[in-house]
Short mmCIF file of C-alpha atoms in Angstrom, two decimals:
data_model
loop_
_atom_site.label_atom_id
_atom_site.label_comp_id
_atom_site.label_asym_id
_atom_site.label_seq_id
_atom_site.Cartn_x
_atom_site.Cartn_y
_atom_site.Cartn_z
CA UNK A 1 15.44 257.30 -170.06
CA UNK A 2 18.12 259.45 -169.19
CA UNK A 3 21.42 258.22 -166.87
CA UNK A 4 19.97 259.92 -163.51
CA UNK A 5 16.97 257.17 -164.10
CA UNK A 6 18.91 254.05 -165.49
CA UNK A 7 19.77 253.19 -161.82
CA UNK A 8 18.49 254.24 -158.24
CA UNK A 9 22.03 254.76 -157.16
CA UNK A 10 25.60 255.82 -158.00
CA UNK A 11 28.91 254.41 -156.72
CA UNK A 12 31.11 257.17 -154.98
CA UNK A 13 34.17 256.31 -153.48
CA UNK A 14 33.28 254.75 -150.24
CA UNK A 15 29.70 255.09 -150.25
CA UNK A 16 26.49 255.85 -152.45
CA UNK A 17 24.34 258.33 -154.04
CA UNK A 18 20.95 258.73 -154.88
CA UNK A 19 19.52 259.22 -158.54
CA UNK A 20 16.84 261.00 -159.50
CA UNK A 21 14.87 257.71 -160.54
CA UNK A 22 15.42 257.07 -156.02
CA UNK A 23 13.74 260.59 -155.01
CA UNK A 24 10.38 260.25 -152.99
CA UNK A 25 7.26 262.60 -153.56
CA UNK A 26 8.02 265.43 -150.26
CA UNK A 27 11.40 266.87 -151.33
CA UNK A 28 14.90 267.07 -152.45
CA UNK A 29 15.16 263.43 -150.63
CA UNK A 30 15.78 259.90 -151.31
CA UNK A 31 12.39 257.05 -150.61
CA UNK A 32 12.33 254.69 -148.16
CA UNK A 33 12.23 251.66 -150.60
CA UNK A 34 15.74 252.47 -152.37
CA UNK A 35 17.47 253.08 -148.75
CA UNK A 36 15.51 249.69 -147.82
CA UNK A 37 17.33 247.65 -150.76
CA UNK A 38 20.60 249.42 -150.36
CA UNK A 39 20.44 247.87 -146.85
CA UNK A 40 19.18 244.51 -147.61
CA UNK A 41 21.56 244.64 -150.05
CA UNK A 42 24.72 245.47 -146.99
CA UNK A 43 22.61 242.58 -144.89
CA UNK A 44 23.08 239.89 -147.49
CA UNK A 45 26.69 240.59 -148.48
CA UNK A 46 27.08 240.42 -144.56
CA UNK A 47 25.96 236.91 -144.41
CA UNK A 48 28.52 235.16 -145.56
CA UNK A 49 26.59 231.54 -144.87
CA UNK A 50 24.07 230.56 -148.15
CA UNK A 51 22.00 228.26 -145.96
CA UNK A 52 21.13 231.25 -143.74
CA UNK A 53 17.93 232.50 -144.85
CA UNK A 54 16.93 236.60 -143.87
CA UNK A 55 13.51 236.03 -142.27
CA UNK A 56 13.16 239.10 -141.02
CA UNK A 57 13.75 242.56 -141.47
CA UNK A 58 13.03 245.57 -140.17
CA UNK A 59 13.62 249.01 -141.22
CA UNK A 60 13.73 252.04 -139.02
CA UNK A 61 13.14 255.42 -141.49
CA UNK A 62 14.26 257.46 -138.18
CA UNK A 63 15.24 260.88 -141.04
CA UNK A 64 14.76 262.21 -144.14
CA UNK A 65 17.90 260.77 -146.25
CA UNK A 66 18.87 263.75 -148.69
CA UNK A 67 19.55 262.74 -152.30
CA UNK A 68 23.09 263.04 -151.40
CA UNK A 69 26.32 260.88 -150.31
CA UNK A 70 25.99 258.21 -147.93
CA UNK A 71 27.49 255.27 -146.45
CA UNK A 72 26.81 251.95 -145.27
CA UNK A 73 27.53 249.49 -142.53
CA UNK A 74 26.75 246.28 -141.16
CA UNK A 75 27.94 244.78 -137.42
CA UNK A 76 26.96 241.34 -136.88
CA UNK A 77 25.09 241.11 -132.98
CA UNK A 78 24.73 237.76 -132.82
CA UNK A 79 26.32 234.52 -135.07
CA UNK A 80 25.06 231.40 -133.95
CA UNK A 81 24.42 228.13 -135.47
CA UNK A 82 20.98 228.61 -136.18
CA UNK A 83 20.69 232.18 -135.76
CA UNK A 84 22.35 234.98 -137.04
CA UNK A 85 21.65 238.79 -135.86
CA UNK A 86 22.76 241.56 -138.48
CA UNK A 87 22.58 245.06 -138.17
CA UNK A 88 23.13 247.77 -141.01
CA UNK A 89 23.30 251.55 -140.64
CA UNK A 90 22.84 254.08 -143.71
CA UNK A 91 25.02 257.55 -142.44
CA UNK A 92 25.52 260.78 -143.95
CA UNK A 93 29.05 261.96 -141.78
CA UNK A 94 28.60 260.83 -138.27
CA UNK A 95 24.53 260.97 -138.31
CA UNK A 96 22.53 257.81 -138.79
CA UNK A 97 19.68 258.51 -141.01
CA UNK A 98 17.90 254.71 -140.76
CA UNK A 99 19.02 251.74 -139.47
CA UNK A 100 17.94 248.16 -140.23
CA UNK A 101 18.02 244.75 -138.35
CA UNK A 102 17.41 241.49 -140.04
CA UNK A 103 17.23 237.55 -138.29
CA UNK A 104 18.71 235.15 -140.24
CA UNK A 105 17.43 231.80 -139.68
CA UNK A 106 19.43 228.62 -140.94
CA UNK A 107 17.71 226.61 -143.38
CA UNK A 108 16.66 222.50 -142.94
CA UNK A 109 15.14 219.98 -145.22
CA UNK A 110 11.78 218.77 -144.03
CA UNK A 111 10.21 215.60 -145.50
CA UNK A 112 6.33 216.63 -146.72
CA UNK A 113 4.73 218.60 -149.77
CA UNK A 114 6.09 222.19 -150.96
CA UNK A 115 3.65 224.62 -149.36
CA UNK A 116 3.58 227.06 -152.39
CA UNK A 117 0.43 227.52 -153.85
CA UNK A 118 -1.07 229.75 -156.30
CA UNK A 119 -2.06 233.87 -155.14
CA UNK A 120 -5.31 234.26 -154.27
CA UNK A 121 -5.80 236.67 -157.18
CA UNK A 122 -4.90 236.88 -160.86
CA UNK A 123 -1.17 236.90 -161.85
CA UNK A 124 0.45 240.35 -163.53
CA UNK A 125 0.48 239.16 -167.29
CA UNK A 126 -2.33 240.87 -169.20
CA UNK A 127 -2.96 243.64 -166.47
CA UNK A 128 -2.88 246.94 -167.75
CA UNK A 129 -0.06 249.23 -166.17
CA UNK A 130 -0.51 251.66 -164.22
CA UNK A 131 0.75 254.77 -161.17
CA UNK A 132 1.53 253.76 -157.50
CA UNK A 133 0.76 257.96 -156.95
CA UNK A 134 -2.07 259.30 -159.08
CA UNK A 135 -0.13 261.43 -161.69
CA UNK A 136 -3.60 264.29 -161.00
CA UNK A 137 -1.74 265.00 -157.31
CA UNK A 138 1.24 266.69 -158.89
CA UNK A 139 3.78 265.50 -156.87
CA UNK A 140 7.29 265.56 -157.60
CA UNK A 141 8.73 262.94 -159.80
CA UNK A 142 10.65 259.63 -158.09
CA UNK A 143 11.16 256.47 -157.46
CA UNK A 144 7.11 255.97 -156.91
CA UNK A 145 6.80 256.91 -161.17
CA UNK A 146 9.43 254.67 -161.87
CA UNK A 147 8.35 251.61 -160.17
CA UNK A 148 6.15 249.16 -162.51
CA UNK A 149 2.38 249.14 -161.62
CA UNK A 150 -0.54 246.78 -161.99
CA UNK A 151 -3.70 246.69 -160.27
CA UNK A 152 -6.46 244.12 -159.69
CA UNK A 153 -8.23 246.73 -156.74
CA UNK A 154 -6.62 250.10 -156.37
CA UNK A 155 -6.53 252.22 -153.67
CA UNK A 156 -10.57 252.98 -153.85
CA UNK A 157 -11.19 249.27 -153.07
CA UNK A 158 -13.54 249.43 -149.64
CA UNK A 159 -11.44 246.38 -147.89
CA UNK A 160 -8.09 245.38 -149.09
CA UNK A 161 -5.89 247.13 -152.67
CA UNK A 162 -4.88 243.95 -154.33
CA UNK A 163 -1.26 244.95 -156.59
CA UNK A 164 1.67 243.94 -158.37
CA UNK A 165 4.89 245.81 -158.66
CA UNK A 166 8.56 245.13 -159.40
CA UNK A 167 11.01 247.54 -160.41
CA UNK A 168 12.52 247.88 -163.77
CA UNK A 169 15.75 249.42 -163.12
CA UNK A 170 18.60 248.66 -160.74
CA UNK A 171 20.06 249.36 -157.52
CA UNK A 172 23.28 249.82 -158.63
CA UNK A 173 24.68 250.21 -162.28
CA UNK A 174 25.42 246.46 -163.56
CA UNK A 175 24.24 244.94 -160.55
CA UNK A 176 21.19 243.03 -160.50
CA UNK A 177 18.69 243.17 -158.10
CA UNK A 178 18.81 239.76 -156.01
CA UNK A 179 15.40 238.39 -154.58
CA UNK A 180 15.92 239.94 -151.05
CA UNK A 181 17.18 243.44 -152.57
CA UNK A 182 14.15 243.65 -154.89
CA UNK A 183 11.56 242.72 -152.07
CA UNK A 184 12.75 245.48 -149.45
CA UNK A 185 12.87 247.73 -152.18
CA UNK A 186 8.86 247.59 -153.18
CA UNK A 187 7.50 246.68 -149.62
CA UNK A 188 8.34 250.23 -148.87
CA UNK A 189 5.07 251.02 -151.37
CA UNK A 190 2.48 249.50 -149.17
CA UNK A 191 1.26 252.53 -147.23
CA UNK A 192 0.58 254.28 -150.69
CA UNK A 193 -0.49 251.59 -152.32
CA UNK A 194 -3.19 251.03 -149.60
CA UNK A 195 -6.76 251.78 -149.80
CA UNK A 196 -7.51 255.70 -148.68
CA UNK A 197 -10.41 254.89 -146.65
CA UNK A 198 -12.54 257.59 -144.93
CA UNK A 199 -9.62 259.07 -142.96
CA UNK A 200 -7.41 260.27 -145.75
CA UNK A 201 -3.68 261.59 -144.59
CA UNK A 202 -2.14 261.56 -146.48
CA UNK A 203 -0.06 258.70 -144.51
CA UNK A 204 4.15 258.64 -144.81
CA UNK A 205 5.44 255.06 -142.96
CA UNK A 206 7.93 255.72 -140.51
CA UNK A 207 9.16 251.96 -140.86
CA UNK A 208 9.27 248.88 -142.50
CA UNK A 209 8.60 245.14 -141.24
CA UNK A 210 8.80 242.03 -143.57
CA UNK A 211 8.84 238.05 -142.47
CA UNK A 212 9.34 236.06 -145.22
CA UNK A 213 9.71 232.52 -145.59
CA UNK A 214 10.52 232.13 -148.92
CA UNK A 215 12.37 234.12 -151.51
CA UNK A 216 11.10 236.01 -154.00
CA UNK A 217 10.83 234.19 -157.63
CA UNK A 218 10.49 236.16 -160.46
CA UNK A 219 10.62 240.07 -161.29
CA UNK A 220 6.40 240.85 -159.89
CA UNK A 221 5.78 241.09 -155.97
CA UNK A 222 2.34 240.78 -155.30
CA UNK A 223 0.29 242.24 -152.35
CA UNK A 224 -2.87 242.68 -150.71
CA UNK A 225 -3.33 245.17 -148.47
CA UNK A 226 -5.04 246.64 -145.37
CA UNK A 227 -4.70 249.79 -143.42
CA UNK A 228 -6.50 250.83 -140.05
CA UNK A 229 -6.29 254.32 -138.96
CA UNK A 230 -7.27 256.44 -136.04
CA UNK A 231 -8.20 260.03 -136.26
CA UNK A 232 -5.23 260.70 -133.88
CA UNK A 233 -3.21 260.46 -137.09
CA UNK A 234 -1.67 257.21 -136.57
CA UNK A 235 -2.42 253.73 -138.05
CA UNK A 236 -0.71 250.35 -139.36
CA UNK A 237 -0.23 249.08 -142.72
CA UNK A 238 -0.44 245.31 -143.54
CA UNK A 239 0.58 243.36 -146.22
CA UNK A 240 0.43 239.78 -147.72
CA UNK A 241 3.26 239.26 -149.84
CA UNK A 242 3.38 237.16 -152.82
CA UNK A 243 5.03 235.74 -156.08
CA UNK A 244 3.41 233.73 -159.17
CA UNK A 245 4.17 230.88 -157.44
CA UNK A 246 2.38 231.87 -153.98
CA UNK A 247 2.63 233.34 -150.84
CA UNK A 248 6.14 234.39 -149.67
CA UNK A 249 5.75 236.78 -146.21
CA UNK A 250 4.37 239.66 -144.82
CA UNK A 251 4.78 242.96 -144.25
CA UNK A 252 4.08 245.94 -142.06
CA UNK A 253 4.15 249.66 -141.31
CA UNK A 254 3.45 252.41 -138.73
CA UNK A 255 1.97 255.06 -140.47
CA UNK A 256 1.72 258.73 -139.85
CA UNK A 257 -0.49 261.65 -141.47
CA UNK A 258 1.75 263.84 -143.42
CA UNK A 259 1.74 266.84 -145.25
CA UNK A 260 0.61 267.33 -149.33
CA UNK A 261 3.60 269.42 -150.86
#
């Protein structure tokens, strides 16, 4: 593995820059699931209270983000007692490429049984790996090739794709990932990870959604997945998001027909 793919991005002075191992499949650019953890990651270090708990977030992909410098920033729009507002905005000069929004929601201890429970489907361990992109499409090479694959139902399953991923490298040389970065960085993989259907796009996600309710444990997120599309080019992607240990949140996306190249 060579040191553009050890790490999906690079310290530079006052802000960031993408690796080769951070590239998406359409171009000189930089996927939506590294600029998602790079702003979870500004979101968390935001939040300077432990016992608030990031229960939502939502991404907005608004433009291509070159694999080239960037910067981040967070404003907090609302600190209250039990709920905190943050905002974080990824910027290349004075031009916001995507900005995020998360609620954080303070925690409380509730007298009654855990609610975790095992996935509905078979854990990672003995699953063969495989490719979020088949390798036959000839895309270029990025963040989608290095993200760890295993499927139960792959994207030729007739109702939902049924996956686990995590990701084997970084965010940022020596850092690693915490639960939060590591979850906004694979939910971006739902819309290709979801089953092509009879309307193929192929579909790009113009955003991301996740609730959660509970963080992630361990390296493997695991999701089943829907998608419902319209011939008008437009559709949602859903997701139920899990660990080993059970469910954790959810996850959407709008989705748009893009295309091949």
């Amino acid at each position: 593995m060579s040191d553009a793919t050890r790490t999906l991005f690079e310290t530079d002075g006052t802000g960031f820059v993408p690796t080769e191992a951070a590239g998406n499949p359409w171009g000189e650019l930089t996927g939506g699931g590294p600029v998602a953890g790079l702003l979870a990651r500004a979101i968390e270090r935001a939040a300077a209270d432990p016992e608030m708990f990031v229960a939502r977030m939502t991404f907005d992909l608004m433009r291509p983000v070159p694999r080239e410098h960037v910067a981040v920033s967070t404003r907090t729009l609302r600190s209250g007692k039990r709920l905190q507002v943050i905002e974080a905005e990824l910027t290349r000069g004075e031009e916001t490429l995507t900005r995020a929004t998360a609620q954080l929601l303070r925690r409380s201890e509730l007298d009654g049984p855990n609610s975790t429970s095992v996935p509905p489907f078979t854990g990672p361990d003995g699953i063969a790996d495989g490719s979020l992109i088949p390798p036959e499409l000839g895309l270029r090479w990025g963040v989608h090739d290095v993200v760890d694959v295993r499927w139960l139902d792959d994207q030729s399953s007739p109702d939902a794709s049924r996956v686990w991923m995590r990701m084997p490298v970084p965010l940022l040389p020596t850092e690693p990932m915490t639960p939060l970065v590591h979850t906004a960085t694979l939910v971006d993989c739902i819309s290709a990870a979801s089953p092509i259907g009879e309307l193929f796009g192929p579909w790009i996600n113009t955003d991301i959604t996740c609730y959660l309710h509970r963080e992630l444990a361990g390296e493997w997120l695991g999701m089943e997945i829907r998608r419902d599309v319209e011939t008008s080019g437009i559709g949602v992607a859903r997701a139920r998001l899990y660990d080993t240990y059970g469910p954790i949140g959810t996850a959407q996306e709008a989705v748009l027909v893009n295309e091949l190249g």
